[in-house]
PDB file of C-alpha atoms in Angstrom:
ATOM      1  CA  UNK A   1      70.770  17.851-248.534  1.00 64.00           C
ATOM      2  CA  UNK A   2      73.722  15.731-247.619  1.00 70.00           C
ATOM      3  CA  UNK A   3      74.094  14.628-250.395  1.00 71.00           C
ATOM      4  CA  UNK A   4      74.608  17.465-252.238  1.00 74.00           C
ATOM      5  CA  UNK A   5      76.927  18.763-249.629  1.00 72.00           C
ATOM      6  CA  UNK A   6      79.122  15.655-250.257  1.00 75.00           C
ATOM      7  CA  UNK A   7      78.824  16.171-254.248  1.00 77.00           C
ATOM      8  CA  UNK A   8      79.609  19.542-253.745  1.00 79.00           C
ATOM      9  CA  UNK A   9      83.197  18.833-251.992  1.00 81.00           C
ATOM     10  CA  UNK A  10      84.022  15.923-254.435  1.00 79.00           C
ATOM     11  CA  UNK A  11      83.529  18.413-256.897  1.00 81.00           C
ATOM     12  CA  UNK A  12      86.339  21.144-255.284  1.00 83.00           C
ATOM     13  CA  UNK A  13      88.750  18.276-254.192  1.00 77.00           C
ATOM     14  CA  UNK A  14      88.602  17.413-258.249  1.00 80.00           C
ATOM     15  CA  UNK A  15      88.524  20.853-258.919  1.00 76.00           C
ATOM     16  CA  UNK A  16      91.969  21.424-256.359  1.00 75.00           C
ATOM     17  CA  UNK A  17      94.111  18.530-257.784  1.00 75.00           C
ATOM     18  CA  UNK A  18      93.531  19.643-261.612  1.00 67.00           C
ATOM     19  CA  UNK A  19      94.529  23.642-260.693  1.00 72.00           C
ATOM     20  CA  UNK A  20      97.139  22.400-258.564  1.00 70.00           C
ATOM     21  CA  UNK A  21      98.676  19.920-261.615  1.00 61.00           C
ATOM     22  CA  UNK A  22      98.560  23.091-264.067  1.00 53.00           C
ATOM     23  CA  UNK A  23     100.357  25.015-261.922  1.00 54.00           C
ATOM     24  CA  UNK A  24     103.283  22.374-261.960  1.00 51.00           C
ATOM     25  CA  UNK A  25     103.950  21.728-264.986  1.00 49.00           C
ATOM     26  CA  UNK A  26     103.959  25.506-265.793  1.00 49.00           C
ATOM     27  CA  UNK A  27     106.578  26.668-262.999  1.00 46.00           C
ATOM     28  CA  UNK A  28     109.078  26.276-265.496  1.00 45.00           C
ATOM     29  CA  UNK A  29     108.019  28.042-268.366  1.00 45.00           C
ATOM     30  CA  UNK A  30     106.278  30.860-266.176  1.00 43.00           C
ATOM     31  CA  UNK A  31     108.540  33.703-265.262  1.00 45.00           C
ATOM     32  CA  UNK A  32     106.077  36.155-263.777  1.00 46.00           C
ATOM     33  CA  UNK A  33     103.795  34.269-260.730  1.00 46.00           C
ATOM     34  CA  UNK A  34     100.354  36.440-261.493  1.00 50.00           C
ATOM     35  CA  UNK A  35      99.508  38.093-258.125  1.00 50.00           C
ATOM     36  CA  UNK A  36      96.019  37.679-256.705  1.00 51.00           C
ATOM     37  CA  UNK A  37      94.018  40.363-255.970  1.00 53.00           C
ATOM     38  CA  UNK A  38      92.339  40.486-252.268  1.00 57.00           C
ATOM     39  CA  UNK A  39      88.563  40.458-253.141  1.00 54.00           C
ATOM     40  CA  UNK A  40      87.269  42.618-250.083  1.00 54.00           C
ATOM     41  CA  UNK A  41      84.786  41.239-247.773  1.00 57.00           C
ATOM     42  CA  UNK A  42      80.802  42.140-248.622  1.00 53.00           C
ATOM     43  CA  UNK A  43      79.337  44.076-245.538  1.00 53.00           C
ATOM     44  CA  UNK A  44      76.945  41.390-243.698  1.00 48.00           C
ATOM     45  CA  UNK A  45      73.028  41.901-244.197  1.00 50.00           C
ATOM     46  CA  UNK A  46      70.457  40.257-243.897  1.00 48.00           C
ATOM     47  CA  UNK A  47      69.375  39.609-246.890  1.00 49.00           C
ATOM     48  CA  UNK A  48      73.155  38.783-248.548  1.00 47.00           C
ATOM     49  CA  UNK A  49      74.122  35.450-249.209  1.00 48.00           C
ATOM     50  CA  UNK A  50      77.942  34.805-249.336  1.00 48.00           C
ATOM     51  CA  UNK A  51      79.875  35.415-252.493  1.00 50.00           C
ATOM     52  CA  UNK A  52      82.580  31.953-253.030  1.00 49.00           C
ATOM     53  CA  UNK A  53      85.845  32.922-253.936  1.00 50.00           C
ATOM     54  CA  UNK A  54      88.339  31.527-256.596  1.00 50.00           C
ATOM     55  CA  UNK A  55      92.061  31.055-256.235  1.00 48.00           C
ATOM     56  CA  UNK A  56      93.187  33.441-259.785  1.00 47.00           C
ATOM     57  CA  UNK A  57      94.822  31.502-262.277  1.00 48.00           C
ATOM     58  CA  UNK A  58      95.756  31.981-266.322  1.00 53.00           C
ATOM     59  CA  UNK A  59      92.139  30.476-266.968  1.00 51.00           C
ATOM     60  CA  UNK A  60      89.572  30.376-264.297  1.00 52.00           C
ATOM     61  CA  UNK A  61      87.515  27.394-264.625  1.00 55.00           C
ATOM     62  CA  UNK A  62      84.086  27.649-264.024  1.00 53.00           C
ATOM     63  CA  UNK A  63      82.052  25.800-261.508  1.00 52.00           C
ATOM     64  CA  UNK A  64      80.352  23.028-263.000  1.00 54.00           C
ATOM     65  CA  UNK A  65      77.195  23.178-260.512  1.00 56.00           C
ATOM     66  CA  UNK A  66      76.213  26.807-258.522  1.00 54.00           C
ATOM     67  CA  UNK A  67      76.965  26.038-255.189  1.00 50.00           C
ATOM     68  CA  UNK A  68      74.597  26.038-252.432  1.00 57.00           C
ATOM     69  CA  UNK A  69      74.154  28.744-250.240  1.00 54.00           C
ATOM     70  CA  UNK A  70      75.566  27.811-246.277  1.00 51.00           C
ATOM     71  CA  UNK A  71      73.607  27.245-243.882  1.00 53.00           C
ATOM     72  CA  UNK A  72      74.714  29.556-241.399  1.00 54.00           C
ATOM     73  CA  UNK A  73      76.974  32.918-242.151  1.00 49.00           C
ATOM     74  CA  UNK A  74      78.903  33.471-239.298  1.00 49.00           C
ATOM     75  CA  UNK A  75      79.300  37.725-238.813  1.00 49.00           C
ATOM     76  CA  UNK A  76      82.062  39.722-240.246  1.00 50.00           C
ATOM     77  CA  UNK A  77      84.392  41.196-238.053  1.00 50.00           C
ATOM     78  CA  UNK A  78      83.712  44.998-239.811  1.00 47.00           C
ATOM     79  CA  UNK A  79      80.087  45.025-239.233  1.00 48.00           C
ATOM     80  CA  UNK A  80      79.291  43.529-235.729  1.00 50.00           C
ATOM     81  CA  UNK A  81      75.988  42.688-234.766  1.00 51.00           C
ATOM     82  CA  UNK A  82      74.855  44.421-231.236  1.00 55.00           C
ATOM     83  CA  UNK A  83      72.409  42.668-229.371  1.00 56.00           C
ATOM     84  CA  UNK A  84      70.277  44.821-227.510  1.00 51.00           C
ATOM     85  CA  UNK A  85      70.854  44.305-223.655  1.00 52.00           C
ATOM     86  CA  UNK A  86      68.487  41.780-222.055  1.00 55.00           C
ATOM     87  CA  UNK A  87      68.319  43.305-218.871  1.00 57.00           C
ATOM     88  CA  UNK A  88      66.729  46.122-218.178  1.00 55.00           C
ATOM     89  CA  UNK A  89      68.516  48.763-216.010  1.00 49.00           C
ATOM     90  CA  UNK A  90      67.857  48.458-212.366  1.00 55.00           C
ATOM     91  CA  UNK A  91      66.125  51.608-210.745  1.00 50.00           C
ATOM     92  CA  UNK A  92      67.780  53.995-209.046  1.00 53.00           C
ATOM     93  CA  UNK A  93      67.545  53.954-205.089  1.00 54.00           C
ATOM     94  CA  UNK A  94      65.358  55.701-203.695  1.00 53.00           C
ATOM     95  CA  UNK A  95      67.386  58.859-201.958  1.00 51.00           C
ATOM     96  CA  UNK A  96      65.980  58.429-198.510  1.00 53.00           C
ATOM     97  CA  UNK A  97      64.706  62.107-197.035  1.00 53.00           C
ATOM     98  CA  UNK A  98      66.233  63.844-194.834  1.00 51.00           C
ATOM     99  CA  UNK A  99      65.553  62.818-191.179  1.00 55.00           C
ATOM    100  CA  UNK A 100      65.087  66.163-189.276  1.00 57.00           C
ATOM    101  CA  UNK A 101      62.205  67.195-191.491  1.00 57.00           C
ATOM    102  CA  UNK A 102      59.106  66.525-189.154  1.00 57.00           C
ATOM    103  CA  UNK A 103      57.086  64.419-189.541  1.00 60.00           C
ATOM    104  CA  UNK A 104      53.081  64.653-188.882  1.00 58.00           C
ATOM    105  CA  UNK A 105      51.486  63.892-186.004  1.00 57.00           C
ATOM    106  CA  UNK A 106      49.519  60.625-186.814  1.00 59.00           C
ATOM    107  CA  UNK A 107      47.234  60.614-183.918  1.00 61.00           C
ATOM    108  CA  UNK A 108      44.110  62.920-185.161  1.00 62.00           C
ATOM    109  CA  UNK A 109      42.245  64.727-182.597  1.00 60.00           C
ATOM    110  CA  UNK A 110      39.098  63.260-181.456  1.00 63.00           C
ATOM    111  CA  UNK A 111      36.333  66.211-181.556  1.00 61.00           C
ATOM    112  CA  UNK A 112      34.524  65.971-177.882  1.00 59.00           C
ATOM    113  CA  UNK A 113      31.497  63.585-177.549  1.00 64.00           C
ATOM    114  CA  UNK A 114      29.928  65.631-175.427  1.00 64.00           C
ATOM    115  CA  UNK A 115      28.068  68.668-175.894  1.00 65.00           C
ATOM    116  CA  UNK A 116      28.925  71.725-173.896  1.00 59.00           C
ATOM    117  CA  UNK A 117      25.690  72.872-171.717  1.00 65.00           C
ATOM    118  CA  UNK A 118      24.565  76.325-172.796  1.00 63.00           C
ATOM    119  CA  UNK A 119      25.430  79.024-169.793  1.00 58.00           C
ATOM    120  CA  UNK A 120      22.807  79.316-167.737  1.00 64.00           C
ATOM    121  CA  UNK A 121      22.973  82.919-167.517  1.00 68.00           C
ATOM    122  CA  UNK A 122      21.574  83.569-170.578  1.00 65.00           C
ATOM    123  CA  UNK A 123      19.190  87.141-170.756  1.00 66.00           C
ATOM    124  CA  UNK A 124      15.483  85.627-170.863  1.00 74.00           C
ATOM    125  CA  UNK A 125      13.650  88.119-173.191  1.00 67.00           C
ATOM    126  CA  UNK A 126      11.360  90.598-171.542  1.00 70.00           C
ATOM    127  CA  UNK A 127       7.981  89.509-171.840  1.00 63.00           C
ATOM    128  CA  UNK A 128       5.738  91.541-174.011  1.00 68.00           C
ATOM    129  CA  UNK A 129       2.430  93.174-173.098  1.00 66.00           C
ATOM    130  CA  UNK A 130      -0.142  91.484-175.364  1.00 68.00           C
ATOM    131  CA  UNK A 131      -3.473  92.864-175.765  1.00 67.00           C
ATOM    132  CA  UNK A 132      -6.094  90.916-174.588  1.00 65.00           C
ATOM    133  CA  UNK A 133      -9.235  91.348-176.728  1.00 64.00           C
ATOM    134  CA  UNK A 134     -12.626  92.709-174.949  1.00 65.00           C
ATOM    135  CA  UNK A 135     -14.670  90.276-173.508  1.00 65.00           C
ATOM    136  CA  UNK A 136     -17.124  91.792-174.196  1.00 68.00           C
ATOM    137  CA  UNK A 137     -17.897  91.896-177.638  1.00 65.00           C
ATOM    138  CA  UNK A 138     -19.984  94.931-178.510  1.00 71.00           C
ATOM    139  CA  UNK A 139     -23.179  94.218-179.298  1.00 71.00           C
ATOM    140  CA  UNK A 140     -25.321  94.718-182.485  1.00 83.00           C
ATOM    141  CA  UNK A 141     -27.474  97.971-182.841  1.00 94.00           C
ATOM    142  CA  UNK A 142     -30.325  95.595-183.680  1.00 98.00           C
ATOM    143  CA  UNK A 143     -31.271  91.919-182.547  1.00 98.00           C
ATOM    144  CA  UNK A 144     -32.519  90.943-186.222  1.00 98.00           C
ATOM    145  CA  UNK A 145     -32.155  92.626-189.762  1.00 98.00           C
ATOM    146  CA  UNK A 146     -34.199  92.404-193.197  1.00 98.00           C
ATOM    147  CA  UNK A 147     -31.368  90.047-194.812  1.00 98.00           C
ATOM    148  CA  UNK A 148     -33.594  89.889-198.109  1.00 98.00           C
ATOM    149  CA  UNK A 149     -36.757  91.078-199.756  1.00 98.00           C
ATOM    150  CA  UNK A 150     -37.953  89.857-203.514  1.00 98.00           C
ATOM    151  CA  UNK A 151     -40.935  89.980-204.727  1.00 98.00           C
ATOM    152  CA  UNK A 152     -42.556  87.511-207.680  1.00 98.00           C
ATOM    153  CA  UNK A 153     -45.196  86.104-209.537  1.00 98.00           C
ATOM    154  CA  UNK A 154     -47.371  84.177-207.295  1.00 98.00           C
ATOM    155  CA  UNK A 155     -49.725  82.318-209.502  1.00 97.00           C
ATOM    156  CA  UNK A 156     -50.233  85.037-212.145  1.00 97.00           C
ATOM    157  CA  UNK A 157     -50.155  89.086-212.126  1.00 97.00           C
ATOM    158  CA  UNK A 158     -53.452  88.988-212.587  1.00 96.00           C
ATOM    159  CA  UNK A 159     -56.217  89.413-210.015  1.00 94.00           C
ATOM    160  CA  UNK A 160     -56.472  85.608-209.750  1.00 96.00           C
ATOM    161  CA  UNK A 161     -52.835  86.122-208.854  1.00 97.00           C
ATOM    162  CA  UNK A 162     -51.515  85.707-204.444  1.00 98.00           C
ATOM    163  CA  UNK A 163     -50.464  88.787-202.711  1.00 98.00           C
ATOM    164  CA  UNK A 164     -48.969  87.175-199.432  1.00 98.00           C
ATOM    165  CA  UNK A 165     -46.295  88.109-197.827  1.00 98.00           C
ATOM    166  CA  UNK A 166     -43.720  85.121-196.871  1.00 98.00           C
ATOM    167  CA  UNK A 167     -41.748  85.146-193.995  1.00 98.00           C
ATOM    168  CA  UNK A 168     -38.633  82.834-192.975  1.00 98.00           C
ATOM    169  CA  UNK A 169     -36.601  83.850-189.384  1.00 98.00           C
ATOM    170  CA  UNK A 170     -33.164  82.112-188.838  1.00 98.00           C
ATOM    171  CA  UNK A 171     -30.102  83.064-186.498  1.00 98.00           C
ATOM    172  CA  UNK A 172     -26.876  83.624-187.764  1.00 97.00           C
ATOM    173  CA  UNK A 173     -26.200  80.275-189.094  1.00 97.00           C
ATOM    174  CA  UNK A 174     -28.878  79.845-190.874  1.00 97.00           C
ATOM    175  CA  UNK A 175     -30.762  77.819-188.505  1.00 98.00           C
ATOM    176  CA  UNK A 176     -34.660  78.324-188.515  1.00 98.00           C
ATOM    177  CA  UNK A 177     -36.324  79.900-185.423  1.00 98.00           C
ATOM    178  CA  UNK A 178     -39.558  79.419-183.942  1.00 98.00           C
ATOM    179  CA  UNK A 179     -41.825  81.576-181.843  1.00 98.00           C
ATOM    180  CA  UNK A 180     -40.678  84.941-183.248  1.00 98.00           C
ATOM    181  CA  UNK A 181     -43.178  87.589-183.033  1.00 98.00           C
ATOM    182  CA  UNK A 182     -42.910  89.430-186.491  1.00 98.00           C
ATOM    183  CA  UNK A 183     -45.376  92.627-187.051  1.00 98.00           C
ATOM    184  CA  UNK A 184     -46.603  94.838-189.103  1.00 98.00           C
ATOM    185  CA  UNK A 185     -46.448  98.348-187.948  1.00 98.00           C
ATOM    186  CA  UNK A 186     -47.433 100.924-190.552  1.00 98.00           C
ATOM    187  CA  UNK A 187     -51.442  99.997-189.919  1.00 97.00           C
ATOM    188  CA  UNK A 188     -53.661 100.438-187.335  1.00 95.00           C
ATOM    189  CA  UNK A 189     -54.646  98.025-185.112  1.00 94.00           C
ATOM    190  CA  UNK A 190     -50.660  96.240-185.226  1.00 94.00           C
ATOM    191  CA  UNK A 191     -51.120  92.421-186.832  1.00 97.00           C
ATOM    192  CA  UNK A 192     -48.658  89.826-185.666  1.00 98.00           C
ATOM    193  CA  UNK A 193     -47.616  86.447-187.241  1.00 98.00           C
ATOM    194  CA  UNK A 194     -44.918  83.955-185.514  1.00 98.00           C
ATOM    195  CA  UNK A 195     -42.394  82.228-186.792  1.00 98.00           C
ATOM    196  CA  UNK A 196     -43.142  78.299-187.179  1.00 98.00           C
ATOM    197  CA  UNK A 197     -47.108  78.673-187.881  1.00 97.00           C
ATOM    198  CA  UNK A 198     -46.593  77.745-191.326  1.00 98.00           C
ATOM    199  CA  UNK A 199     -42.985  75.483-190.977  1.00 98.00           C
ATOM    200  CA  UNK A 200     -39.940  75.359-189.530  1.00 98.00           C
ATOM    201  CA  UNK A 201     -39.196  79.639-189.122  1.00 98.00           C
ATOM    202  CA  UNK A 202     -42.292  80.431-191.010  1.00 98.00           C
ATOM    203  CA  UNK A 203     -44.832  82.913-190.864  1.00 98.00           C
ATOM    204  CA  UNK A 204     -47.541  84.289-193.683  1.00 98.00           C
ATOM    205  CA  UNK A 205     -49.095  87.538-193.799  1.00 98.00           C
ATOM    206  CA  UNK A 206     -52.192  88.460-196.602  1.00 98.00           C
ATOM    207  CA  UNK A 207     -51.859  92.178-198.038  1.00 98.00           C
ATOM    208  CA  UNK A 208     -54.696  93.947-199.582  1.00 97.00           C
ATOM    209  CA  UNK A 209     -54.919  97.432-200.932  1.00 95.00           C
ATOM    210  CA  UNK A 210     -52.477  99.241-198.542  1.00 97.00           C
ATOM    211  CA  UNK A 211     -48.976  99.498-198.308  1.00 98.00           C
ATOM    212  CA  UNK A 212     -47.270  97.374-195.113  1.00 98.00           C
ATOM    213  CA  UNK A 213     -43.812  97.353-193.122  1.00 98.00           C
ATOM    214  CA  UNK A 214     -42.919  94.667-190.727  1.00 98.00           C
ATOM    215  CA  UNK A 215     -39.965  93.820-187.917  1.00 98.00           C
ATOM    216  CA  UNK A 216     -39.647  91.867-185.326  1.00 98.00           C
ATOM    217  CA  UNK A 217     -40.709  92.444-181.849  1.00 98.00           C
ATOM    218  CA  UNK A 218     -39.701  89.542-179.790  1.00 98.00           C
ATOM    219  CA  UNK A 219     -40.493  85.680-178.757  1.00 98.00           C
ATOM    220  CA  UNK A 220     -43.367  84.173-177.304  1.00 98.00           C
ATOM    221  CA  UNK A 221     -41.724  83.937-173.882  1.00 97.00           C
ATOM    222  CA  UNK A 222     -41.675  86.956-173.265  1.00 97.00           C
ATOM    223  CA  UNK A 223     -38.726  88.124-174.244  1.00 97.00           C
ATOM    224  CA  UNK A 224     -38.311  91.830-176.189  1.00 98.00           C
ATOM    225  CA  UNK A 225     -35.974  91.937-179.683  1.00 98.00           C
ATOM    226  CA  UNK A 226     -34.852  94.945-181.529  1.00 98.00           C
ATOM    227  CA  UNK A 227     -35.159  94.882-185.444  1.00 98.00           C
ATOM    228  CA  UNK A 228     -34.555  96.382-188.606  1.00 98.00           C
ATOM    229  CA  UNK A 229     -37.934  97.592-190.518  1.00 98.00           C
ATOM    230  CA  UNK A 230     -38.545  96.515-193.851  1.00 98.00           C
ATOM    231  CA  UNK A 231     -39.294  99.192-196.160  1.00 98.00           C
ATOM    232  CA  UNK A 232     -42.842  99.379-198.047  1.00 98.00           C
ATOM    233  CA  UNK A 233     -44.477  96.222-199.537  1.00 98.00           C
ATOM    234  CA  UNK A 234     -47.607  96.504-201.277  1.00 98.00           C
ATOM    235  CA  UNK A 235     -49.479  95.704-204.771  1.00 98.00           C
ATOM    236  CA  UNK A 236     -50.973  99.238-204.712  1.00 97.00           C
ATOM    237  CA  UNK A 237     -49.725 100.556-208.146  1.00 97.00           C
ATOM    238  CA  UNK A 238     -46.303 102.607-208.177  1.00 96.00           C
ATOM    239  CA  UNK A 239     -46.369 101.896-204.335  1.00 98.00           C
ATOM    240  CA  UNK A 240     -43.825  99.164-204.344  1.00 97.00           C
ATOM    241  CA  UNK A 241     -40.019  99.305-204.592  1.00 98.00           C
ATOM    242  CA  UNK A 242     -39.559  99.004-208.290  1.00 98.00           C
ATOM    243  CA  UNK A 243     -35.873  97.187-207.287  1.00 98.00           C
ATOM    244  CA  UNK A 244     -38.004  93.959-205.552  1.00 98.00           C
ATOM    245  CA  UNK A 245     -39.962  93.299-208.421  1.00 98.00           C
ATOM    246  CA  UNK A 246     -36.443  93.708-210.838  1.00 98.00           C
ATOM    247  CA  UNK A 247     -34.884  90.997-208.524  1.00 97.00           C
ATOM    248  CA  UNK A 248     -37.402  88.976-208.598  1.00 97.00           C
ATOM    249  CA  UNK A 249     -38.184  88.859-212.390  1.00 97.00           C
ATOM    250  CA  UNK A 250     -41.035  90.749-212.631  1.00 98.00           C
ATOM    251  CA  UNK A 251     -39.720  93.527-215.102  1.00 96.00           C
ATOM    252  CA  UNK A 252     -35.944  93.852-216.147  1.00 97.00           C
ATOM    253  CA  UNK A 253     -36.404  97.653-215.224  1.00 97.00           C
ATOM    254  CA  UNK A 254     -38.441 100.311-213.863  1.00 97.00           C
ATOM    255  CA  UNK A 255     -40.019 101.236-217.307  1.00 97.00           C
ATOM    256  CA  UNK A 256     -41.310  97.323-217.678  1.00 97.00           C
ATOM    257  CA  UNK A 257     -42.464  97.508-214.171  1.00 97.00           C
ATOM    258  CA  UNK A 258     -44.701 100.263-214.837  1.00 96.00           C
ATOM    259  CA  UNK A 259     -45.982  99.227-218.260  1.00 97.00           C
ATOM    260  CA  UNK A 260     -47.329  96.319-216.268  1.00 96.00           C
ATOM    261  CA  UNK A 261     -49.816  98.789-214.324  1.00 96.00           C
ATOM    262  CA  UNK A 262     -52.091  97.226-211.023  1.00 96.00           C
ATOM    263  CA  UNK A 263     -51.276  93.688-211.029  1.00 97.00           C
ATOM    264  CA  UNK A 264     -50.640  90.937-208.395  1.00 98.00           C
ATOM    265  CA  UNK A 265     -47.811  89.744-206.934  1.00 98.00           C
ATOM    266  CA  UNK A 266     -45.879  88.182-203.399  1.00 98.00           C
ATOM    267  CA  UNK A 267     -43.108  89.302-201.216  1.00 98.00           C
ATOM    268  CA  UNK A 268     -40.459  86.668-199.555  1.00 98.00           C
ATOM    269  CA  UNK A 269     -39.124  88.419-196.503  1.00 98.00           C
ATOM    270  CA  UNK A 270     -36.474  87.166-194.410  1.00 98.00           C
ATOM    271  CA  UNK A 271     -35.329  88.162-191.009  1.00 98.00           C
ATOM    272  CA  UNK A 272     -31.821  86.732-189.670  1.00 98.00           C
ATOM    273  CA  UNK A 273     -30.944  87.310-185.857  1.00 98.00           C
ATOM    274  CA  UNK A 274     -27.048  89.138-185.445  1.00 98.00           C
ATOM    275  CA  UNK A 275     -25.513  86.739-183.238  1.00 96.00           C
TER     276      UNK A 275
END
């Protein structure tokens, strides 16, 4: 590169000492000194390179090697360059408010810790009258009713067939009783069973060709019940309740019942106490 910088201004010196020899020698014979013309200035850009310019004479001689560009193309005067500011502009102060506007009260109020007691005057409601339920509870018309009656095939409907009569006494829970005088009261002389002869609240009674009703009388100590009375059990044709034998299987109506005609069958009767 220096070297061609050097080259380069041998080049004009050599170039400058030939021009300036022409234009002595022709001062004499010259009468009219050709006026330059003022080559104007090229705007600067960035992308321009700088155009060298020639001193006019009768015959411009032409550069014998394009010069290189220069390095470094200092600004023009008619387009300055503007560097943008490198400081940024400072804030503007803060315009302090006014000082007799109030300010808030920074001390919050501390709800009380305690609670306040209720007044002690306070109306107590009037107490009510409640009804107090009988003691007494009323009690039942009877001491035992007929809670079921069903009768059903005991061995066969034929004469080989059972016609008993099976009884089972329990309170109101459920609960088997024993020594329960059960009777039968349509016939005479009465017959009794009792409750437990044949298990836990069980009694058995054999029917024959009559019709029978039964209750209960009381216990074997002595002491009197009052009792529902069944209504009429007995294998005397068309004597019986056509509804037991339905329950218990015996015909699905009254017309099957009868198409059976005399035949044999049992009775389960129980008796539950009221309370």
């Amino acid at each position: 590169m220096i070297k061609r910088v050097a080259l380069l201004t041998s080049l004009i010196v050599l170039a400058s000492l030939v021009l300036l020899g022409c234009s002595t020698n022709r001062l004499g014979s010259a009468s009219v000194t050709a006026t330059p013309t003022k080559t104007p200035r090229a705007l600067f850009t960035a992308t321009l390179t700088a155009t060298p310019t020639t001193t006019p004479t009768d015959t411009p001689l032409p550069p014998t090697q394009t010069p290189l560009p220069p390095t470094e193309i200092p600004p023009t005067e008619a387009s300055p360059i503007e560097e943008p500011p490198t400081e940024e502009p400072e804030a503007s102060e803060p315009v302090a408010a006014p000082t007799d506007t109030p300010l808030p009260p920074t001390d919050t109020p501390v709800p009380p810790t305690t609670t306040p007691a209720a007044p002690t005057n306070t109306p107590r409601p009037q107490p009510t009258a409640t009804p107090v339920p009988p003691t007494n509870t009323p009690k039942p018309q009877v001491d035992f009713r007929v809670k079921e009656i069903v009768a059903f095939v005991d061995g066969s409907l034929s004469s080989s067939g059972n016609h008993n009569v099976y009884f089972t006494v329990i309170d109101a829970g459920g609960v088997p009783i024993d020594g329960v005088i059960i009777e039968e009261v349509n016939n005479t002389p009465p017959v009794q069973v009792i409750s437990g002869d044949k298990g836990p609240g069980k009694a058995e009674f054999v029917m024959w060709a009559g019709d029978y009703k039964f209750k209960v009388v009381g216990h074997i100590d002595g002491k009197a019940f009052s009792s529902e009375t069944t209504h009429v059990l007995s294998i005397v044709f068309e004597h019986a309740v056509w509804e037991d034998l339905i329950r218990g299987g015996i015909g699905t109506d009254e017309a099957s019942c009868r198409a059976l005609g005399p035949s044999h069958f049992s009775y389960n009767v129980t008796f539950q106490r009221t309370y």
